[in-house]
Structure formats: structure tokens, C-alpha cells
Coordinates of N, CA and C in Angstrom, one line a residue:
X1 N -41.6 -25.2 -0.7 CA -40.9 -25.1 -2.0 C -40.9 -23.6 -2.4
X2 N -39.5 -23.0 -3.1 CA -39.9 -21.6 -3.1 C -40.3 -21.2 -4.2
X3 N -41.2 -20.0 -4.3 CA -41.9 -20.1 -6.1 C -40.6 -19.4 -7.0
X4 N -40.8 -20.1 -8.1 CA -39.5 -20.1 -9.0 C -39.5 -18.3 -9.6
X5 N -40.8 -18.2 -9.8 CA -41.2 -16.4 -10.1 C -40.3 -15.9 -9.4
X6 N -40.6 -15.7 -8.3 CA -39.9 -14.9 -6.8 C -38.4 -15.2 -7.1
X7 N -37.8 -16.4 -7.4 CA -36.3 -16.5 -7.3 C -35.8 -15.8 -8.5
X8 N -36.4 -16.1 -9.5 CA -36.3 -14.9 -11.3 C -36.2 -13.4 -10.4
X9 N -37.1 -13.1 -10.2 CA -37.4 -11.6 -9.7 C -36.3 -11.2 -8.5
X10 N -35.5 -11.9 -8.0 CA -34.2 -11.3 -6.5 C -33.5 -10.5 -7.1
X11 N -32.7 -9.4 -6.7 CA -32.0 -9.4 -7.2 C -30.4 -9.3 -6.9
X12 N -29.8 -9.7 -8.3 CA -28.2 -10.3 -7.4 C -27.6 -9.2 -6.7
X13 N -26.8 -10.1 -6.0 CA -26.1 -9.1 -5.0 C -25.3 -8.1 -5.8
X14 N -24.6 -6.9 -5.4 CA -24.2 -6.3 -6.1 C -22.6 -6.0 -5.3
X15 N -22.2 -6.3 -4.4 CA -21.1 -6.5 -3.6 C -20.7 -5.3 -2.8
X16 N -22.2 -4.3 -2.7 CA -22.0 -3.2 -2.2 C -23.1 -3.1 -0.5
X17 N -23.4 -4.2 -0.2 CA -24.1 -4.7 0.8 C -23.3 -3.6 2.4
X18 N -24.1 -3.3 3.0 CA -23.5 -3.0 4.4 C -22.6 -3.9 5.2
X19 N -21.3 -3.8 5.5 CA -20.9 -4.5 6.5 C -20.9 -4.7 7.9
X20 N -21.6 -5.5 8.8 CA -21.9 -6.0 9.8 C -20.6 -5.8 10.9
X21 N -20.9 -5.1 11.9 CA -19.4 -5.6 13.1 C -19.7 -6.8 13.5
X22 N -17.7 -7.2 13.9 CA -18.3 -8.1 14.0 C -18.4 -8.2 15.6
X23 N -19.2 -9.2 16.0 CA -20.0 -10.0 17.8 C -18.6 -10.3 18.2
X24 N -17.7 -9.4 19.0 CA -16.6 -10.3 19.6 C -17.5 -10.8 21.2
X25 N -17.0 -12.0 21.6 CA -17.5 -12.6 22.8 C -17.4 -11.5 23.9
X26 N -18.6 -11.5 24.6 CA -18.4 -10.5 26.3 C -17.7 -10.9 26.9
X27 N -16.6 -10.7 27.6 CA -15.4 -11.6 29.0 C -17.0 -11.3 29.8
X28 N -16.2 -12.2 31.1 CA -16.9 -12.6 31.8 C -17.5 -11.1 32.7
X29 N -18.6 -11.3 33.6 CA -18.7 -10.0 34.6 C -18.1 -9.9 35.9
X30 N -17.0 -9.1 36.0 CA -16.2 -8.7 37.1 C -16.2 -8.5 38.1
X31 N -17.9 -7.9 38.3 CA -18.5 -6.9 39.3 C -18.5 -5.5 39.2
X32 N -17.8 -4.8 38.0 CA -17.2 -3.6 37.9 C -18.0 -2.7 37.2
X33 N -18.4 -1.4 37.3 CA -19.6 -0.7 36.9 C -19.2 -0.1 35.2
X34 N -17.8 0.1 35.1 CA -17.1 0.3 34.3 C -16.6 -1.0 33.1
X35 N -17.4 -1.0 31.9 CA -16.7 -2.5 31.6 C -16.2 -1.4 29.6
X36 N -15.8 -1.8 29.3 CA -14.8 -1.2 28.0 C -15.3 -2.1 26.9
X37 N -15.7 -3.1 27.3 CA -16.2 -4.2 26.3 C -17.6 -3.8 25.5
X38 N -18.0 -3.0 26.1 CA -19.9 -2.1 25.9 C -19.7 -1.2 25.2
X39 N -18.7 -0.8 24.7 CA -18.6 0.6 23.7 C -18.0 1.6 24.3
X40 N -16.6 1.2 25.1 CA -15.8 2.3 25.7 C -15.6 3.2 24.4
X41 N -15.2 4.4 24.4 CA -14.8 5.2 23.3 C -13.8 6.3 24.0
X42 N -12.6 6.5 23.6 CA -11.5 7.4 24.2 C -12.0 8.9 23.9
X43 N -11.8 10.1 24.7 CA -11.7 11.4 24.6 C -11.9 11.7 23.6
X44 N -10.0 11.4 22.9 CA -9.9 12.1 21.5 C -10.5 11.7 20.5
X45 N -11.3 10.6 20.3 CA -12.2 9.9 19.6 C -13.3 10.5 19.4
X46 N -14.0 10.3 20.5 CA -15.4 10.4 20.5 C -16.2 9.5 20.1
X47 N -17.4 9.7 18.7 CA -18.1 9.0 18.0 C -17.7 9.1 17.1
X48 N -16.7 9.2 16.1 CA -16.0 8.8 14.6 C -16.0 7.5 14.5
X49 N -16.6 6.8 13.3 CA -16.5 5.6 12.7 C -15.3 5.4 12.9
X50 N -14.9 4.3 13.3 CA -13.4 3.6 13.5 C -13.5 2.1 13.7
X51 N -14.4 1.6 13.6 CA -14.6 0.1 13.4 C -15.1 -0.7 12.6
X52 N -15.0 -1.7 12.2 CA -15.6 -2.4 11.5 C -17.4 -2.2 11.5
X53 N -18.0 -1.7 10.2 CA -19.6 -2.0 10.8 C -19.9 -0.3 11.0
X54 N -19.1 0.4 11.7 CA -19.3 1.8 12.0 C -20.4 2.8 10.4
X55 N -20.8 3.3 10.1 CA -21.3 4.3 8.9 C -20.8 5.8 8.9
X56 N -20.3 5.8 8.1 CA -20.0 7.2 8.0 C -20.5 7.3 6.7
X57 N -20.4 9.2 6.0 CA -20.9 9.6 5.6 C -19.9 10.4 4.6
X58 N -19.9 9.6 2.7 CA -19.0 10.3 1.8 C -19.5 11.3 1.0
X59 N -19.4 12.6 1.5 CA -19.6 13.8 0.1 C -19.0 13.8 -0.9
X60 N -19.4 13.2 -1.9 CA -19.1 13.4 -3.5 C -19.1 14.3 -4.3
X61 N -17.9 15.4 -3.9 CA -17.7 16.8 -4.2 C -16.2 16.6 -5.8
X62 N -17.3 15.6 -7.0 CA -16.0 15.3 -8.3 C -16.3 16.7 -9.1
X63 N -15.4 16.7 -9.5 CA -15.7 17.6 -10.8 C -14.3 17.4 -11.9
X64 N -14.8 17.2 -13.2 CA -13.6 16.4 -14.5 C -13.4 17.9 -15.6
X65 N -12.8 18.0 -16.2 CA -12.9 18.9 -17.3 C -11.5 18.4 -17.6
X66 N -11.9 18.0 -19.0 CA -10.4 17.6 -20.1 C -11.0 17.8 -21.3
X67 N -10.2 18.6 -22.5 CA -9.8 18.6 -23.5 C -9.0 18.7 -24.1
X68 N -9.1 18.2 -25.7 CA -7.7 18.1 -26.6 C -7.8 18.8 -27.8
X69 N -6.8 19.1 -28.7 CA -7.1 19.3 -29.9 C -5.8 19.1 -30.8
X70 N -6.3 18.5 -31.7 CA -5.1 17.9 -32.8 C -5.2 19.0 -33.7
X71 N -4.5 19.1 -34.3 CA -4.4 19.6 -36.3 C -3.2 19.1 -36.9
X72 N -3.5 19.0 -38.0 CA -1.8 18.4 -38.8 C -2.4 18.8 -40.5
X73 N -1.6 18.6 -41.0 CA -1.7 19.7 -42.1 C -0.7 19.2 -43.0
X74 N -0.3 18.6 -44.5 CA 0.2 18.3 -45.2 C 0.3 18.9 -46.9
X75 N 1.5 19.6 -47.4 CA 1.4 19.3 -48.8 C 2.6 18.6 -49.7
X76 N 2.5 18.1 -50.7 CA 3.4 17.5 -51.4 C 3.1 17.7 -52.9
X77 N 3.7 18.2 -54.0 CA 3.6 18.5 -55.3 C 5.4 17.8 -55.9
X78 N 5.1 17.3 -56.6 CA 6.0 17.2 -58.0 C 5.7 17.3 -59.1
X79 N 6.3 17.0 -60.0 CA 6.5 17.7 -61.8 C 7.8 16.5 -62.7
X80 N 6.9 16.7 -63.8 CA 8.0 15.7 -64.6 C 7.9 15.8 -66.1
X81 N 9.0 16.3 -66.7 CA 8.5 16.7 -68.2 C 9.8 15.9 -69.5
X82 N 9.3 15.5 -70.2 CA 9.9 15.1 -71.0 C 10.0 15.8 -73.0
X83 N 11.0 16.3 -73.1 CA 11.3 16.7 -74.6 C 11.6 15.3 -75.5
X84 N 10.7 15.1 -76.7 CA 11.0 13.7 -77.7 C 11.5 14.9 -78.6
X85 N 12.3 14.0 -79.1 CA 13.7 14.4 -80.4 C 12.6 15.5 -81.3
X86 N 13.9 16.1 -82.0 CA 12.9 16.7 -83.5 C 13.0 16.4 -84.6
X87 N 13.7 15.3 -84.7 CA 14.0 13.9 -85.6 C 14.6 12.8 -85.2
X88 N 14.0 11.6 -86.5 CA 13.9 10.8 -86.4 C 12.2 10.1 -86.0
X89 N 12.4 8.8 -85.7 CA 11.1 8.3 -85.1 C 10.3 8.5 -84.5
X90 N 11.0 9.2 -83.2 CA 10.2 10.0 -82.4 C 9.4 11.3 -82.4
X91 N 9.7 11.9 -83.7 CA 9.6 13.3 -83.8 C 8.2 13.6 -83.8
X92 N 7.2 12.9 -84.0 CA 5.9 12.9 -84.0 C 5.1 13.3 -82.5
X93 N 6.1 12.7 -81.5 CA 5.5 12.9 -80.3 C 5.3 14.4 -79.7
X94 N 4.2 14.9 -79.2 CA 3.9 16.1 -78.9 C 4.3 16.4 -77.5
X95 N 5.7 17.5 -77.5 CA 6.2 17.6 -76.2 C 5.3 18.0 -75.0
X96 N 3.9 18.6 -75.0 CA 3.0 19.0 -74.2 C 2.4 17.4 -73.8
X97 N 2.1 16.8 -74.6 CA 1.4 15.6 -74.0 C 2.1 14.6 -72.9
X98 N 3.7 15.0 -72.8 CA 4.9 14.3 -72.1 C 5.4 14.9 -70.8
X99 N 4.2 16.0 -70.8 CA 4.6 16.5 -69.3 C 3.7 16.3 -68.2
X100 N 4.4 15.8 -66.8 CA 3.0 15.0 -65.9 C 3.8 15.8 -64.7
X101 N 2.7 15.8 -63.9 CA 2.5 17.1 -62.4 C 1.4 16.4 -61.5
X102 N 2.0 16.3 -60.3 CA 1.1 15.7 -59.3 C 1.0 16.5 -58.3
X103 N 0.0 16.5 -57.3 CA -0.1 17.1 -56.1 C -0.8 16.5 -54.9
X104 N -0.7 16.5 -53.9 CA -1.6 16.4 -52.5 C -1.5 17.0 -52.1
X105 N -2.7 17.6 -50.9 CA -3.1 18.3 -49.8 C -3.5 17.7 -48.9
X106 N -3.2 17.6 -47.3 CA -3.8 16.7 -46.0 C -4.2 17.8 -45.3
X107 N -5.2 17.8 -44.7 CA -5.9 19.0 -43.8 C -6.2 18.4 -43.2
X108 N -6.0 18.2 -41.4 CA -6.9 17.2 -40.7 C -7.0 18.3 -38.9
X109 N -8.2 17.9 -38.7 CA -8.3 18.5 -37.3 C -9.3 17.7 -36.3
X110 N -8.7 17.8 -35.3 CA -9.8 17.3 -34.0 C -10.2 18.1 -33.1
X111 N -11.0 18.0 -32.5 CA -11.5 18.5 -31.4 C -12.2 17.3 -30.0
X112 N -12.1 17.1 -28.6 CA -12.6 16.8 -28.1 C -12.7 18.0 -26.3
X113 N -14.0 17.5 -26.1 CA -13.9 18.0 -24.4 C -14.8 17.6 -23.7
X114 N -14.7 17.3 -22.6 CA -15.7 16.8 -21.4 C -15.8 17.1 -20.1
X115 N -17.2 17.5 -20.0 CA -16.9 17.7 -18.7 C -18.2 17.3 -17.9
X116 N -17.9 16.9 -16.5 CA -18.6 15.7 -15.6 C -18.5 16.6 -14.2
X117 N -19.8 16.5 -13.6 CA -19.5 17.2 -12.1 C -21.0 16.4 -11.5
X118 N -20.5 15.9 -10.4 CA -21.1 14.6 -9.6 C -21.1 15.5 -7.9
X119 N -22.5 16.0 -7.3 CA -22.6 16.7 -6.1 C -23.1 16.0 -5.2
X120 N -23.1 14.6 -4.0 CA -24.3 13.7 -3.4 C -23.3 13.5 -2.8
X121 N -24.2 12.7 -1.8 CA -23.6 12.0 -0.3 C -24.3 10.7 -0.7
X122 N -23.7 9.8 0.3 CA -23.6 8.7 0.4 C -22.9 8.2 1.7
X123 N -24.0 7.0 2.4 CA -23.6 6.7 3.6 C -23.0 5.4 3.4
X124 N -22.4 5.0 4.1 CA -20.9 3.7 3.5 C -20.4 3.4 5.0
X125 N -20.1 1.6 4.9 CA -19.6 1.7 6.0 C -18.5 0.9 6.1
X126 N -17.4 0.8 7.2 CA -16.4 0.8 7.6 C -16.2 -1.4 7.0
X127 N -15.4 -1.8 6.2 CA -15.8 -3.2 5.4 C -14.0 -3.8 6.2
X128 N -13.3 -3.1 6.4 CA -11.9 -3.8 6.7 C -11.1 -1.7 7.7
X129 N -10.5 -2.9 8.8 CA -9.7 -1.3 9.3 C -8.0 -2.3 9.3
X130 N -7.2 -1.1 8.7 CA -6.3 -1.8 8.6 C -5.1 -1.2 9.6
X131 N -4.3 -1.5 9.8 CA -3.2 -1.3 11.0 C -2.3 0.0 10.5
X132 N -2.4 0.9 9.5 CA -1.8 1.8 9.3 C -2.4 3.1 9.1
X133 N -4.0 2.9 10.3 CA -4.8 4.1 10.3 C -5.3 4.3 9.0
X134 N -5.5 3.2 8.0 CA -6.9 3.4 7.2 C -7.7 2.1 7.0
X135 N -8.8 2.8 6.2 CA -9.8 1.2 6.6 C -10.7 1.5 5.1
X136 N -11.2 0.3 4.6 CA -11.9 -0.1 3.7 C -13.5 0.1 3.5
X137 N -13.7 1.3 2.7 CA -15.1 1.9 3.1 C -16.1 1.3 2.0
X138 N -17.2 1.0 1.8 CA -18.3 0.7 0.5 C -19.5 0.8 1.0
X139 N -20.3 0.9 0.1 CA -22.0 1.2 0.3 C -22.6 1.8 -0.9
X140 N -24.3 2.0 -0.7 CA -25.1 2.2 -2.0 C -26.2 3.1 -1.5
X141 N -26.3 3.7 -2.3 CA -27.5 4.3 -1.9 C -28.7 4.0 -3.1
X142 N -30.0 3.0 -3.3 CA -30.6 3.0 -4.1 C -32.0 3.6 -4.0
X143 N -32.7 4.1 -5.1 CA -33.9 5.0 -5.3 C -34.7 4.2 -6.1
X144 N -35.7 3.9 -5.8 CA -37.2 3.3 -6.6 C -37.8 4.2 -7.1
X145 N -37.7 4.8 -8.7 CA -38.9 5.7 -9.1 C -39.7 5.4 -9.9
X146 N -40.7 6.5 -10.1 CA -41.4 5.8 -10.9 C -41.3 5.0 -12.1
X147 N -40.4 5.8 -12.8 CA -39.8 5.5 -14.3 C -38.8 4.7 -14.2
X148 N -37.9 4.6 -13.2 CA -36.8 3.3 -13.0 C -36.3 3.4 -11.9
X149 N -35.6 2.3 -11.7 CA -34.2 2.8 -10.6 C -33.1 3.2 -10.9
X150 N -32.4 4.0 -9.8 CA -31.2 4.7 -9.9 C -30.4 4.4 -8.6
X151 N -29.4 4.5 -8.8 CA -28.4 4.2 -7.6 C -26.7 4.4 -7.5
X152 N -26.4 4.7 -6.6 CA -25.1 5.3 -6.2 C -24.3 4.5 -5.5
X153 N -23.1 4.0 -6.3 CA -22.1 3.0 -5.5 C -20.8 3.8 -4.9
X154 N -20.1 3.5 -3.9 CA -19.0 4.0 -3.6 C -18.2 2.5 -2.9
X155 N -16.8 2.5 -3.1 CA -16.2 2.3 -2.4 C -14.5 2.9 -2.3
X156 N -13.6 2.8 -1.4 CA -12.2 3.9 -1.2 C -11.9 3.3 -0.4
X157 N -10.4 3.7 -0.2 CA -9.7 3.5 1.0 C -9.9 4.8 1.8
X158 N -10.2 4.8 3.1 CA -10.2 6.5 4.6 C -9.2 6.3 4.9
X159 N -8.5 7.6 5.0 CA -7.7 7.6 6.6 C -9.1 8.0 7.8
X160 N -8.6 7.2 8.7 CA -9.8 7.5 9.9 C -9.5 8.9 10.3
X161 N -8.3 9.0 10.2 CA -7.9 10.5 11.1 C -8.9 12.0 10.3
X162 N -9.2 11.5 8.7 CA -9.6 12.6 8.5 C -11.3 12.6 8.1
X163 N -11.6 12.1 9.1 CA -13.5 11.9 9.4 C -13.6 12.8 10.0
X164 N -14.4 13.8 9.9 CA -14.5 14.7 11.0 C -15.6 14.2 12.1
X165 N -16.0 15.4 13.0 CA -16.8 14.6 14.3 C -18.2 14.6 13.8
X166 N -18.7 15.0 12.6 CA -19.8 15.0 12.3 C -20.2 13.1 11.0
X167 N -18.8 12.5 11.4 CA -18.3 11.4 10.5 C -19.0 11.9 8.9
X168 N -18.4 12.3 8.8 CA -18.0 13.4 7.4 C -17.0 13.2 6.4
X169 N -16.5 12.6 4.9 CA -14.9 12.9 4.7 C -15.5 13.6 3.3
X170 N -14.8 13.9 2.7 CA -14.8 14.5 1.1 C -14.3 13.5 0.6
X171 N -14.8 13.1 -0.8 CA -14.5 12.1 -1.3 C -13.0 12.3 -2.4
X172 N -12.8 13.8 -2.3 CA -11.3 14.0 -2.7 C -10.4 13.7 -1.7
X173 N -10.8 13.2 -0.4 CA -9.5 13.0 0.5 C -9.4 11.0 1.0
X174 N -9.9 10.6 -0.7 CA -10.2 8.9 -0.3 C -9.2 8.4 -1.2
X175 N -8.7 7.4 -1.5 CA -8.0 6.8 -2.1 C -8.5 5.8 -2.8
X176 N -8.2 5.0 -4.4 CA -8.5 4.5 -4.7 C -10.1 4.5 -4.7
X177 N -10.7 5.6 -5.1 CA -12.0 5.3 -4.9 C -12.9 5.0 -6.2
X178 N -13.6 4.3 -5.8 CA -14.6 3.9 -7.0 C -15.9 4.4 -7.0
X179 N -16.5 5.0 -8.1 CA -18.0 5.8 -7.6 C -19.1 5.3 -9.3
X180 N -20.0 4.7 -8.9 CA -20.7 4.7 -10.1 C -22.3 5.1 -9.8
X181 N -22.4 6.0 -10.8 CA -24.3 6.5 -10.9 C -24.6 6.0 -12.2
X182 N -25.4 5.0 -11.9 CA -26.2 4.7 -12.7 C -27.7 4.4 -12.3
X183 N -28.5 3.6 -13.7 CA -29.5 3.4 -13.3 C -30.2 2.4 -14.7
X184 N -31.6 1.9 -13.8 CA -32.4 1.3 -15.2 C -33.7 1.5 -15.0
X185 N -34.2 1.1 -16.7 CA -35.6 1.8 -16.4 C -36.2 2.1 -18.0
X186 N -37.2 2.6 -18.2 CA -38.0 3.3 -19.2 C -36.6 4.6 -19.6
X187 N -36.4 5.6 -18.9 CA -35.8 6.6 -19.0 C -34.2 6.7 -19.3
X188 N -33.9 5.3 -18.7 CA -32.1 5.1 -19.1 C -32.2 4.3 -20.3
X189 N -33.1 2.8 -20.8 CA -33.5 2.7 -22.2 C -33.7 3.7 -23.2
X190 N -34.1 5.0 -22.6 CA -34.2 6.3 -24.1 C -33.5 7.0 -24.2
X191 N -32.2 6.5 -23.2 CA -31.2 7.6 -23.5 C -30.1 6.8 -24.6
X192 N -30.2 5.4 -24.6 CA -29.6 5.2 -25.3 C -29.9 4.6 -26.6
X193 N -29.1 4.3 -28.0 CA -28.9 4.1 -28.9 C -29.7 2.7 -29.2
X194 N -30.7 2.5 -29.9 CA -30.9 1.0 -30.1 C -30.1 -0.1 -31.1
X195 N -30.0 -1.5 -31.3 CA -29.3 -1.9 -31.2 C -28.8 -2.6 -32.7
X196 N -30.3 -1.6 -33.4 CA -29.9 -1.5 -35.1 C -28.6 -0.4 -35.4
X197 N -29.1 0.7 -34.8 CA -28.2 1.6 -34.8 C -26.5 1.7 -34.7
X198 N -26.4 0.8 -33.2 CA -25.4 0.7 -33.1 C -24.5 -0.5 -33.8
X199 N -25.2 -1.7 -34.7 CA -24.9 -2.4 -35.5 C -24.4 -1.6 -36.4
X200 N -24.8 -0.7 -37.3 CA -24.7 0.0 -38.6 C -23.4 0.4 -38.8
X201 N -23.2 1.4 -37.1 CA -22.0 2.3 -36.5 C -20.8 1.4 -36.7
X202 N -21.0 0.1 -36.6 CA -20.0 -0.6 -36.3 C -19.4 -1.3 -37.8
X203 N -20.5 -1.3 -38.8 CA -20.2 -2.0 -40.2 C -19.6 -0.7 -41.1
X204 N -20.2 0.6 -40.9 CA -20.6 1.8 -41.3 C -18.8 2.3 -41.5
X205 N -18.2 1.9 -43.4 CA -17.0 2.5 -43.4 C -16.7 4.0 -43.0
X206 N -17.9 4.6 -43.1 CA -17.2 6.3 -43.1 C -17.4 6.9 -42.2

């Protein structure tokens, strides 16, 4: 029976698991010293990942820099005056007290900017090859430290053609790619905000 502790404690898959080649069946043996079924590999090939299962190796060479800036800037003034007679009923009314003047000013500005730069490798391997010379790459790299774990996901579409022989690609020459660093722990809990805080932010008119 398995201890329930241990099953609490697994942890879920994360869908970034290595992909397995797959066992195609051996044909039969011919007699022939030469068999293609063992891991023939052509000339121009060589050893470049090109199969299902194969690993190669993605350099994570990102770098982001974006900013913005707003301003906008408003005024509006009117005026309105009224003279009461100098006879009759009215005449009592004091022409200063009958004059009204309004004004607004809007002054508004923003500022935003960010910038992110991500330098690691990561080994990833070959999850689907598809018939138009590219194939479906994913993998993880995870670190046990003292203070927490940390880990590094990738997955992209390759062209195979641009692996080099050292199965190498830059992760600017991947398509659709997905890259996440994160992590948990003592040290990623104190980076963030606790959960009074972020209550307050959220009721907090001003």
C-alpha cells in the first residue's frame, strides 16, 4: 500500500519531461555487416539532433528594453457677469456680487520602462519532427538549493537545419518559443508582497 505522505510529497508533472525515441522494431538479420537500422547517420548530417528523443542544446541569448511616456495637459476658464437695473426693485442688488469666473487646470504625466536580459543554456530534446524540416523542442533544467528551488523551462519550434555540429541553436533563431525562470522557496516568498498588502492595493481608492 503506498504511504499517503510520499504521494502528498510527488511532485506534479510539469509537461516539460524529456521525450523518449521512439523503439522502432529491428527487420530481421540479413547477414550483412552494414545494417542502417543501428544508427546509420548520412555525411551531411553527422551527429545533429534530428530525431525524435535526440538533445540538443538552447542558448538563451533574450534581452527586452521598452518604454513609454505619456503627458497631456489641459486648461479651460470662463467668466459670467451680470449688471441689475439702477431702478426699480432690483436696484439694491450689488453688481460685484453677480459676477462668477471659473477655471480648470489638467496636468498629467507618465512614465514607464523595462528592462529584462536572460543569459543560460538549456538542454531540450527533440518532442515531435515535423515534415517541413522543423521539429518540436521542450525540456527543464531544475536546481535544488539550499534556500529553494529554481528552474528553467523552454519549449520552440527548430529548424533542424540551423543546429550547428556542436547541436547548438540560439534561442533567437526558435519560433514560438516559450521560456520561464522561476522558482520557490524561502527567498522567492521575500520577494514578494504578502497578502494583506496586496488586499489593501486592491480596495485602496488612491
Amino acid at each position: 500500500m503506498p504511504d499517503p505522505a510520499a504521494a502528498r510529497k510527488a511532485p506534479k508533472p510539469s509537461g516539460f519531461e524529456p521525450t523518449l525515441p521512439v523503439a522502432a522494431p529491428l527487420p530481421p538479420a540479413n547477414g550483412s555487416i552494414f545494417q542502417p537500422a543501428l544508427g546509420y547517420a548520412a555525411l551531411y548530417e553527422g551527429n545533429r539532433a534530428r530525431r525524435v528523443g535526440d538533445p540538443l542544446t538552447i542558448r538563451l541569448v533574450e534581452g527586452t528594453t521598452a518604454s513609454k511616456a505619456v503627458n497631456s495637459k489641459s486648461n479651460k476658464g470662463g467668466g459670467a457677469s451680470i449688471t441689475p437695473p439702477t431702478a426699480g426693485p432690483l436696484s439694491f442688488l450689488n453688481p460685484n456680487a453677480l459676477n462668477a469666473s471659473s477655471s480648470s487646470t489638467f496636468n498629467g504625466q507618465g512614465n514607464a520602462g523595462q528592462t529584462s536580459n536572460l543569459s543560460t543554456t538549456v538542454a531540450v530534446t527533440i518532442a515531435e519532427v515535423r515534415e517541413n524540416g522543423t521539429a518540436l523542442v521542450r525540456g527543464e533544467k531544475q536546481m535544488l538549493l539550499s534556500q529553494g528551488d529554481e528552474w528553467v523551462r523552454f519549449s520552440g519550434i527548430v529548424r533542424l537545419a540551423d543546429i550547428d555540429i556542436d547541436n547548438v541553436i540560439l534561442s533567437t533563431r526558435i519560433a514560438d518559443a516559450k521560456m520561464e525562470y522561476s522558482g520557490k522557496g524561502a527567498l522567492q516568498r521575500a520577494s514578494k508582497q504578502g497578502w494583506l498588502g496586496r488586499f489593501f492595493n486592491v480596495i485602496s481608492p488612491f
